[in-house]
Amino acid sequence: MAASFDPAPAAPARGRTGRPVGTVTRGTTNTNRLRRMDRWIAHTLGRALRAAGRPPVAVDLGYGAAPWTAVELAGRLRTVRPDVRVVGIEIEPERVAAALPYAEPPLLTFRRGGFEVPLDGGRPAQLIRAANVLRQYDESAVAGVWERLCARLAPDGLLVEGTCDEIGRRHVWVALGPEGPRTVTFAARLGGLGQPSDLAERLPKALIHHNVPGRPVHAFLADFDRAWAAAAPYGAFGARQRWVAACTALAGSWPLVDARGRWRQGEVTVPWSALAP
């Protein structure tokens, strides 16, 4: 289910000096950190990538101090569409310079930029991935940034924005189309998960301050914890079976948009409208 943007002030336009839109963030990164998000993207966006008439463009926005996440995204998307073009965009010139030795034109390139998403000829992107970027901004900035980024998408494109821990064991992201936010996905390495609400510390900026009693995201995580506790006997068969059983129970009271095949990957996806503040 899709939801339109609420009216919000537009993000500031790129200045006359050509300065990128945004601010420099910490840039912390690690190899294989975004594997869960990448796996979900390849599954969800695969049909659109394959159907694109010319090589589609995917953007790794704010890849950080090292280019590992852009390199890995390119490799993973090539399994779906071999000629996909991945563009790593960073606001810090030194980070772009450090990434250039890893470029593989035209399949993988790097350039300076920010939320204006500068692509050749103003071309729209099939995918914009912004991981661990907005976490470092004020919540009041999120709606404007989302709107700006969604305006840079192809008609069937996807913006994926979220947060994960340092080595990618716990991850929560929002998927948006040109019209606005669609879904929220929770993903975890199940072997080390105490309970589903452990993922609360990785909620995206748009949700993390709303994880309080009386708000939908808090109710969802509380129900998920109860379902997880009730599914404890399935733990004898492994954490994956316990997660699947908990998701099955959760589907009785929440409109989950995926099914067992994705749950077995340690994921569960909910409509944005169900958790929106």
Short mmCIF file of N, CA and C in Angstrom, two decimals, residues 16-161:
data_model
loop_
_atom_site.label_atom_id
_atom_site.label_comp_id
_atom_site.label_asym_id
_atom_site.label_seq_id
_atom_site.Cartn_x
_atom_site.Cartn_y
_atom_site.Cartn_z
N ARG A 16 23.82 28.38 -6.22
CA ARG A 16 24.42 28.89 -7.44
C ARG A 16 25.86 28.44 -7.61
N THR A 17 26.50 28.15 -6.50
CA THR A 17 27.89 27.70 -6.56
C THR A 17 27.99 26.25 -6.99
N GLY A 18 26.86 25.54 -7.12
CA GLY A 18 26.90 24.13 -7.47
C GLY A 18 27.22 23.24 -6.29
N ARG A 19 27.15 23.79 -5.09
CA ARG A 19 27.46 23.00 -3.91
C ARG A 19 26.40 21.91 -3.70
N PRO A 20 26.82 20.67 -3.41
CA PRO A 20 25.83 19.59 -3.18
C PRO A 20 24.93 19.89 -2.01
N VAL A 21 23.74 19.34 -2.05
CA VAL A 21 22.75 19.52 -0.99
C VAL A 21 22.96 18.47 0.09
N GLY A 22 23.15 18.93 1.32
CA GLY A 22 23.36 18.01 2.42
C GLY A 22 24.56 18.42 3.26
N THR A 23 24.85 17.62 4.27
CA THR A 23 26.00 17.87 5.12
C THR A 23 26.83 16.60 5.22
N VAL A 24 28.11 16.76 5.54
CA VAL A 24 29.01 15.61 5.67
C VAL A 24 28.64 14.83 6.93
N THR A 25 28.49 13.52 6.80
CA THR A 25 28.20 12.66 7.94
C THR A 25 29.45 11.87 8.32
N ARG A 26 29.34 11.04 9.35
CA ARG A 26 30.53 10.37 9.89
C ARG A 26 31.23 9.48 8.86
N GLY A 27 30.47 8.84 8.00
CA GLY A 27 31.08 8.04 6.96
C GLY A 27 31.51 6.65 7.38
N THR A 28 31.11 6.21 8.56
CA THR A 28 31.48 4.87 9.03
C THR A 28 30.92 3.81 8.09
N THR A 29 31.75 2.85 7.73
CA THR A 29 31.29 1.79 6.83
C THR A 29 32.09 0.52 7.07
N ASN A 30 31.55 -0.60 6.65
CA ASN A 30 32.22 -1.90 6.74
C ASN A 30 31.81 -2.76 5.57
N THR A 31 32.65 -3.69 5.20
CA THR A 31 32.30 -4.61 4.13
C THR A 31 31.12 -5.47 4.55
N ASN A 32 30.26 -5.78 3.60
CA ASN A 32 29.12 -6.67 3.79
C ASN A 32 28.09 -6.14 4.79
N ARG A 33 28.17 -4.87 5.11
CA ARG A 33 27.27 -4.29 6.11
C ARG A 33 25.83 -4.24 5.61
N LEU A 34 25.63 -4.03 4.31
CA LEU A 34 24.29 -3.82 3.77
C LEU A 34 23.76 -5.03 3.01
N ARG A 35 24.28 -6.20 3.31
CA ARG A 35 23.90 -7.41 2.56
C ARG A 35 22.41 -7.71 2.67
N ARG A 36 21.81 -7.48 3.84
CA ARG A 36 20.39 -7.79 4.01
C ARG A 36 19.54 -6.85 3.16
N MET A 37 19.88 -5.57 3.18
CA MET A 37 19.16 -4.61 2.35
C MET A 37 19.35 -4.92 0.87
N ASP A 38 20.58 -5.23 0.47
CA ASP A 38 20.86 -5.54 -0.94
C ASP A 38 20.08 -6.75 -1.42
N ARG A 39 20.02 -7.77 -0.58
CA ARG A 39 19.30 -8.99 -0.93
C ARG A 39 17.82 -8.69 -1.15
N TRP A 40 17.25 -7.87 -0.28
CA TRP A 40 15.85 -7.49 -0.41
C TRP A 40 15.63 -6.65 -1.67
N ILE A 41 16.53 -5.72 -1.94
CA ILE A 41 16.41 -4.88 -3.13
C ILE A 41 16.43 -5.74 -4.39
N ALA A 42 17.38 -6.66 -4.48
CA ALA A 42 17.47 -7.50 -5.67
C ALA A 42 16.19 -8.29 -5.90
N HIS A 43 15.58 -8.75 -4.81
CA HIS A 43 14.32 -9.49 -4.92
C HIS A 43 13.17 -8.58 -5.32
N THR A 44 13.05 -7.45 -4.64
CA THR A 44 11.91 -6.56 -4.82
C THR A 44 11.95 -5.80 -6.13
N LEU A 45 13.14 -5.38 -6.53
CA LEU A 45 13.28 -4.52 -7.70
C LEU A 45 13.69 -5.31 -8.94
N GLY A 46 13.89 -6.62 -8.79
CA GLY A 46 14.41 -7.42 -9.89
C GLY A 46 13.61 -7.31 -11.17
N ARG A 47 12.29 -7.38 -11.08
CA ARG A 47 11.46 -7.33 -12.29
C ARG A 47 11.64 -6.00 -13.02
N ALA A 48 11.64 -4.89 -12.28
CA ALA A 48 11.80 -3.58 -12.90
C ALA A 48 13.19 -3.42 -13.52
N LEU A 49 14.21 -3.96 -12.86
CA LEU A 49 15.56 -3.89 -13.42
C LEU A 49 15.65 -4.66 -14.73
N ARG A 50 15.06 -5.83 -14.75
CA ARG A 50 15.12 -6.65 -15.97
C ARG A 50 14.31 -6.05 -17.11
N ALA A 51 13.23 -5.33 -16.76
CA ALA A 51 12.34 -4.79 -17.78
C ALA A 51 12.82 -3.47 -18.35
N ALA A 52 13.78 -2.83 -17.71
CA ALA A 52 14.24 -1.51 -18.17
C ALA A 52 14.79 -1.61 -19.59
N GLY A 53 14.40 -0.65 -20.43
CA GLY A 53 14.79 -0.70 -21.84
C GLY A 53 16.24 -0.43 -22.09
N ARG A 54 16.88 0.36 -21.25
CA ARG A 54 18.30 0.61 -21.38
C ARG A 54 18.94 0.35 -20.03
N PRO A 55 20.25 0.26 -19.96
CA PRO A 55 20.87 -0.07 -18.67
C PRO A 55 20.36 0.83 -17.54
N PRO A 56 19.75 0.25 -16.52
CA PRO A 56 19.21 1.05 -15.42
C PRO A 56 20.33 1.62 -14.55
N VAL A 57 20.00 2.71 -13.85
CA VAL A 57 20.97 3.36 -12.98
C VAL A 57 20.54 3.16 -11.53
N ALA A 58 21.47 2.70 -10.70
CA ALA A 58 21.25 2.57 -9.26
C ALA A 58 22.25 3.45 -8.54
N VAL A 59 21.80 4.13 -7.51
CA VAL A 59 22.63 5.09 -6.78
C VAL A 59 22.86 4.60 -5.36
N ASP A 60 24.13 4.59 -4.94
CA ASP A 60 24.47 4.38 -3.54
C ASP A 60 24.79 5.76 -2.98
N LEU A 61 23.82 6.36 -2.31
CA LEU A 61 23.93 7.75 -1.86
C LEU A 61 24.54 7.80 -0.46
N GLY A 62 25.67 8.47 -0.33
CA GLY A 62 26.34 8.58 0.95
C GLY A 62 27.01 7.29 1.36
N TYR A 63 27.86 6.74 0.46
CA TYR A 63 28.47 5.43 0.72
C TYR A 63 29.51 5.46 1.83
N GLY A 64 30.01 6.65 2.16
CA GLY A 64 30.89 6.75 3.32
C GLY A 64 32.36 6.90 2.99
N ALA A 65 33.18 6.65 4.00
CA ALA A 65 34.62 6.90 3.88
C ALA A 65 35.32 5.89 2.98
N ALA A 66 34.70 4.77 2.73
CA ALA A 66 35.26 3.75 1.83
C ALA A 66 34.13 3.28 0.90
N PRO A 67 34.47 2.80 -0.31
CA PRO A 67 33.44 2.51 -1.31
C PRO A 67 32.85 1.11 -1.25
N TRP A 68 33.07 0.38 -0.16
CA TRP A 68 32.71 -1.05 -0.16
C TRP A 68 31.24 -1.28 -0.47
N THR A 69 30.35 -0.48 0.10
CA THR A 69 28.92 -0.74 -0.10
C THR A 69 28.50 -0.54 -1.55
N ALA A 70 29.11 0.43 -2.24
CA ALA A 70 28.79 0.64 -3.65
C ALA A 70 29.32 -0.51 -4.50
N VAL A 71 30.54 -0.96 -4.20
CA VAL A 71 31.12 -2.10 -4.92
C VAL A 71 30.26 -3.33 -4.75
N GLU A 72 29.81 -3.58 -3.53
CA GLU A 72 28.99 -4.77 -3.26
C GLU A 72 27.61 -4.65 -3.90
N LEU A 73 27.02 -3.46 -3.87
CA LEU A 73 25.72 -3.27 -4.51
C LEU A 73 25.82 -3.58 -6.00
N ALA A 74 26.88 -3.09 -6.64
CA ALA A 74 27.06 -3.35 -8.07
C ALA A 74 27.12 -4.84 -8.34
N GLY A 75 27.89 -5.57 -7.54
CA GLY A 75 28.01 -7.01 -7.75
C GLY A 75 26.70 -7.74 -7.55
N ARG A 76 25.93 -7.34 -6.55
CA ARG A 76 24.68 -8.04 -6.26
C ARG A 76 23.61 -7.73 -7.30
N LEU A 77 23.54 -6.49 -7.77
CA LEU A 77 22.54 -6.15 -8.78
C LEU A 77 22.87 -6.76 -10.13
N ARG A 78 24.14 -6.99 -10.40
CA ARG A 78 24.52 -7.60 -11.69
C ARG A 78 24.00 -9.02 -11.82
N THR A 79 23.72 -9.68 -10.70
CA THR A 79 23.14 -11.02 -10.78
C THR A 79 21.71 -10.97 -11.31
N VAL A 80 21.09 -9.78 -11.22
CA VAL A 80 19.73 -9.57 -11.72
C VAL A 80 19.75 -8.94 -13.10
N ARG A 81 20.60 -7.92 -13.28
CA ARG A 81 20.71 -7.20 -14.53
C ARG A 81 22.20 -6.91 -14.77
N PRO A 82 22.88 -7.69 -15.61
CA PRO A 82 24.34 -7.59 -15.75
C PRO A 82 24.85 -6.23 -16.18
N ASP A 83 24.05 -5.44 -16.90
CA ASP A 83 24.54 -4.15 -17.39
C ASP A 83 24.08 -2.97 -16.53
N VAL A 84 23.60 -3.22 -15.30
CA VAL A 84 23.17 -2.14 -14.44
C VAL A 84 24.34 -1.19 -14.16
N ARG A 85 24.06 0.11 -14.14
CA ARG A 85 25.06 1.12 -13.83
C ARG A 85 24.87 1.57 -12.39
N VAL A 86 25.88 1.39 -11.54
CA VAL A 86 25.84 1.83 -10.16
C VAL A 86 26.70 3.08 -10.02
N VAL A 87 26.12 4.12 -9.42
CA VAL A 87 26.82 5.38 -9.21
C VAL A 87 26.90 5.62 -7.70
N GLY A 88 28.12 5.67 -7.18
CA GLY A 88 28.32 6.02 -5.78
C GLY A 88 28.44 7.53 -5.66
N ILE A 89 27.62 8.13 -4.79
CA ILE A 89 27.60 9.59 -4.64
C ILE A 89 27.96 9.93 -3.19
N GLU A 90 28.92 10.81 -3.05
CA GLU A 90 29.35 11.29 -1.73
C GLU A 90 29.53 12.80 -1.76
N ILE A 91 29.23 13.43 -0.65
CA ILE A 91 29.33 14.88 -0.57
C ILE A 91 30.75 15.34 -0.26
N GLU A 92 31.57 14.46 0.29
CA GLU A 92 32.93 14.80 0.69
C GLU A 92 33.91 14.49 -0.44
N PRO A 93 34.59 15.50 -1.01
CA PRO A 93 35.48 15.26 -2.16
C PRO A 93 36.56 14.22 -1.89
N GLU A 94 37.11 14.19 -0.68
CA GLU A 94 38.17 13.23 -0.38
C GLU A 94 37.67 11.79 -0.46
N ARG A 95 36.41 11.58 -0.11
CA ARG A 95 35.85 10.23 -0.18
C ARG A 95 35.66 9.80 -1.63
N VAL A 96 35.28 10.74 -2.47
CA VAL A 96 35.15 10.42 -3.89
C VAL A 96 36.52 10.07 -4.47
N ALA A 97 37.53 10.85 -4.15
CA ALA A 97 38.88 10.58 -4.65
C ALA A 97 39.38 9.21 -4.20
N ALA A 98 39.08 8.84 -2.95
CA ALA A 98 39.52 7.54 -2.43
C ALA A 98 38.81 6.38 -3.11
N ALA A 99 37.61 6.63 -3.62
CA ALA A 99 36.83 5.56 -4.26
C ALA A 99 37.20 5.34 -5.72
N LEU A 100 37.76 6.33 -6.37
CA LEU A 100 37.99 6.26 -7.82
C LEU A 100 38.81 5.05 -8.26
N PRO A 101 39.81 4.58 -7.51
CA PRO A 101 40.54 3.39 -7.94
C PRO A 101 39.67 2.14 -8.06
N TYR A 102 38.49 2.16 -7.44
CA TYR A 102 37.60 0.99 -7.48
C TYR A 102 36.55 1.09 -8.58
N ALA A 103 36.57 2.18 -9.32
CA ALA A 103 35.58 2.38 -10.38
C ALA A 103 35.79 1.38 -11.51
N GLU A 104 34.68 1.00 -12.16
CA GLU A 104 34.70 0.12 -13.33
C GLU A 104 33.76 0.71 -14.37
N PRO A 105 34.14 1.84 -14.95
CA PRO A 105 33.24 2.50 -15.91
C PRO A 105 32.88 1.56 -17.07
N PRO A 106 31.63 1.57 -17.53
CA PRO A 106 30.52 2.39 -17.05
C PRO A 106 29.68 1.72 -15.97
N LEU A 107 30.10 0.52 -15.53
CA LEU A 107 29.26 -0.25 -14.61
C LEU A 107 29.30 0.29 -13.19
N LEU A 108 30.41 0.88 -12.78
CA LEU A 108 30.54 1.42 -11.43
C LEU A 108 31.35 2.70 -11.49
N THR A 109 30.74 3.82 -11.10
CA THR A 109 31.42 5.11 -11.11
C THR A 109 31.13 5.83 -9.80
N PHE A 110 31.94 6.86 -9.54
CA PHE A 110 31.80 7.64 -8.32
C PHE A 110 31.83 9.12 -8.66
N ARG A 111 31.05 9.90 -7.92
CA ARG A 111 31.04 11.34 -8.15
C ARG A 111 30.59 12.07 -6.88
N ARG A 112 30.89 13.36 -6.86
CA ARG A 112 30.50 14.19 -5.73
C ARG A 112 29.06 14.65 -5.90
N GLY A 113 28.33 14.65 -4.81
CA GLY A 113 26.95 15.12 -4.85
C GLY A 113 26.26 14.87 -3.53
N GLY A 114 24.99 15.25 -3.49
CA GLY A 114 24.19 15.07 -2.29
C GLY A 114 22.77 14.70 -2.65
N PHE A 115 21.82 15.29 -1.96
CA PHE A 115 20.42 14.92 -2.14
C PHE A 115 19.85 15.37 -3.49
N GLU A 116 20.59 16.18 -4.23
CA GLU A 116 20.14 16.52 -5.58
C GLU A 116 20.36 15.37 -6.56
N VAL A 117 21.18 14.38 -6.19
CA VAL A 117 21.45 13.16 -6.97
C VAL A 117 21.86 13.54 -8.41
N PRO A 118 23.06 14.04 -8.59
CA PRO A 118 23.49 14.45 -9.92
C PRO A 118 23.84 13.26 -10.81
N LEU A 119 23.04 13.04 -11.85
CA LEU A 119 23.29 11.98 -12.81
C LEU A 119 23.39 12.59 -14.20
N ASP A 120 24.12 11.94 -15.07
CA ASP A 120 24.34 12.47 -16.42
C ASP A 120 23.02 12.77 -17.11
N GLY A 121 22.90 13.97 -17.64
CA GLY A 121 21.70 14.36 -18.37
C GLY A 121 20.46 14.47 -17.52
N GLY A 122 20.64 14.52 -16.20
CA GLY A 122 19.47 14.57 -15.33
C GLY A 122 18.65 13.31 -15.33
N ARG A 123 19.26 12.20 -15.73
CA ARG A 123 18.54 10.93 -15.86
C ARG A 123 17.98 10.46 -14.52
N PRO A 124 16.76 9.93 -14.50
CA PRO A 124 16.22 9.41 -13.25
C PRO A 124 16.88 8.08 -12.86
N ALA A 125 16.81 7.75 -11.60
CA ALA A 125 17.41 6.53 -11.08
C ALA A 125 16.36 5.44 -10.88
N GLN A 126 16.72 4.21 -11.20
CA GLN A 126 15.85 3.08 -10.91
C GLN A 126 15.86 2.77 -9.42
N LEU A 127 16.99 3.05 -8.79
CA LEU A 127 17.15 2.79 -7.36
C LEU A 127 18.01 3.90 -6.76
N ILE A 128 17.59 4.40 -5.61
CA ILE A 128 18.44 5.21 -4.76
C ILE A 128 18.47 4.53 -3.39
N ARG A 129 19.64 4.13 -2.98
CA ARG A 129 19.80 3.53 -1.65
C ARG A 129 20.53 4.53 -0.76
N ALA A 130 19.93 4.88 0.36
CA ALA A 130 20.53 5.82 1.31
C ALA A 130 20.54 5.16 2.68
N ALA A 131 21.61 4.48 3.00
CA ALA A 131 21.70 3.72 4.24
C ALA A 131 22.56 4.46 5.26
N ASN A 132 22.03 4.61 6.46
CA ASN A 132 22.77 5.25 7.56
C ASN A 132 23.15 6.69 7.24
N VAL A 133 22.30 7.37 6.49
CA VAL A 133 22.54 8.77 6.12
C VAL A 133 21.62 9.68 6.94
N LEU A 134 20.31 9.51 6.81
CA LEU A 134 19.38 10.40 7.51
C LEU A 134 19.38 10.18 9.01
N ARG A 135 19.94 9.09 9.46
CA ARG A 135 20.06 8.85 10.91
C ARG A 135 20.78 10.02 11.58
N GLN A 136 21.64 10.68 10.84
CA GLN A 136 22.46 11.75 11.40
C GLN A 136 21.86 13.14 11.19
N TYR A 137 20.63 13.19 10.70
CA TYR A 137 19.91 14.45 10.51
C TYR A 137 18.79 14.57 11.54
N ASP A 138 18.22 15.76 11.66
CA ASP A 138 17.04 15.95 12.50
C ASP A 138 15.83 15.31 11.82
N GLU A 139 14.90 14.84 12.63
CA GLU A 139 13.69 14.23 12.07
C GLU A 139 12.92 15.21 11.18
N SER A 140 12.99 16.50 11.51
CA SER A 140 12.26 17.50 10.74
C SER A 140 12.75 17.59 9.30
N ALA A 141 13.94 17.07 9.01
CA ALA A 141 14.50 17.13 7.65
C ALA A 141 14.05 15.97 6.79
N VAL A 142 13.52 14.92 7.40
CA VAL A 142 13.28 13.67 6.66
C VAL A 142 12.28 13.85 5.53
N ALA A 143 11.13 14.45 5.79
CA ALA A 143 10.09 14.54 4.76
C ALA A 143 10.59 15.29 3.53
N GLY A 144 11.30 16.38 3.75
CA GLY A 144 11.83 17.14 2.62
C GLY A 144 12.85 16.38 1.81
N VAL A 145 13.73 15.64 2.51
CA VAL A 145 14.74 14.84 1.80
C VAL A 145 14.08 13.71 1.04
N TRP A 146 13.14 13.02 1.67
CA TRP A 146 12.41 11.96 0.96
C TRP A 146 11.79 12.50 -0.32
N GLU A 147 11.12 13.65 -0.21
CA GLU A 147 10.44 14.20 -1.37
C GLU A 147 11.44 14.53 -2.48
N ARG A 148 12.56 15.12 -2.10
CA ARG A 148 13.58 15.46 -3.10
C ARG A 148 14.11 14.19 -3.78
N LEU A 149 14.43 13.17 -3.00
CA LEU A 149 14.99 11.95 -3.58
C LEU A 149 13.96 11.21 -4.44
N CYS A 150 12.71 11.16 -4.00
CA CYS A 150 11.69 10.47 -4.78
C CYS A 150 11.45 11.16 -6.11
N ALA A 151 11.68 12.46 -6.16
CA ALA A 151 11.53 13.19 -7.42
C ALA A 151 12.61 12.82 -8.42
N ARG A 152 13.66 12.15 -7.97
CA ARG A 152 14.75 11.73 -8.86
C ARG A 152 14.60 10.29 -9.32
N LEU A 153 13.49 9.66 -8.96
CA LEU A 153 13.26 8.26 -9.34
C LEU A 153 12.59 8.13 -10.69
N ALA A 154 12.89 7.03 -11.39
CA ALA A 154 12.12 6.63 -12.56
C ALA A 154 10.70 6.28 -12.11
N PRO A 155 9.73 6.26 -13.04
CA PRO A 155 8.33 5.98 -12.64
C PRO A 155 8.17 4.68 -11.87
N ASP A 156 8.99 3.67 -12.16
CA ASP A 156 8.91 2.42 -11.42
C ASP A 156 10.12 2.23 -10.51
N GLY A 157 10.75 3.36 -10.13
CA GLY A 157 11.95 3.31 -9.30
C GLY A 157 11.63 3.18 -7.82
N LEU A 158 12.69 3.01 -7.03
CA LEU A 158 12.54 2.76 -5.61
C LEU A 158 13.63 3.50 -4.84
N LEU A 159 13.23 4.17 -3.77
CA LEU A 159 14.14 4.73 -2.78
C LEU A 159 14.11 3.82 -1.57
N VAL A 160 15.28 3.39 -1.11
CA VAL A 160 15.37 2.55 0.08
C VAL A 160 16.24 3.30 1.09
N GLU A 161 15.64 3.68 2.22
CA GLU A 161 16.33 4.50 3.22
C GLU A 161 16.18 3.85 4.58
#
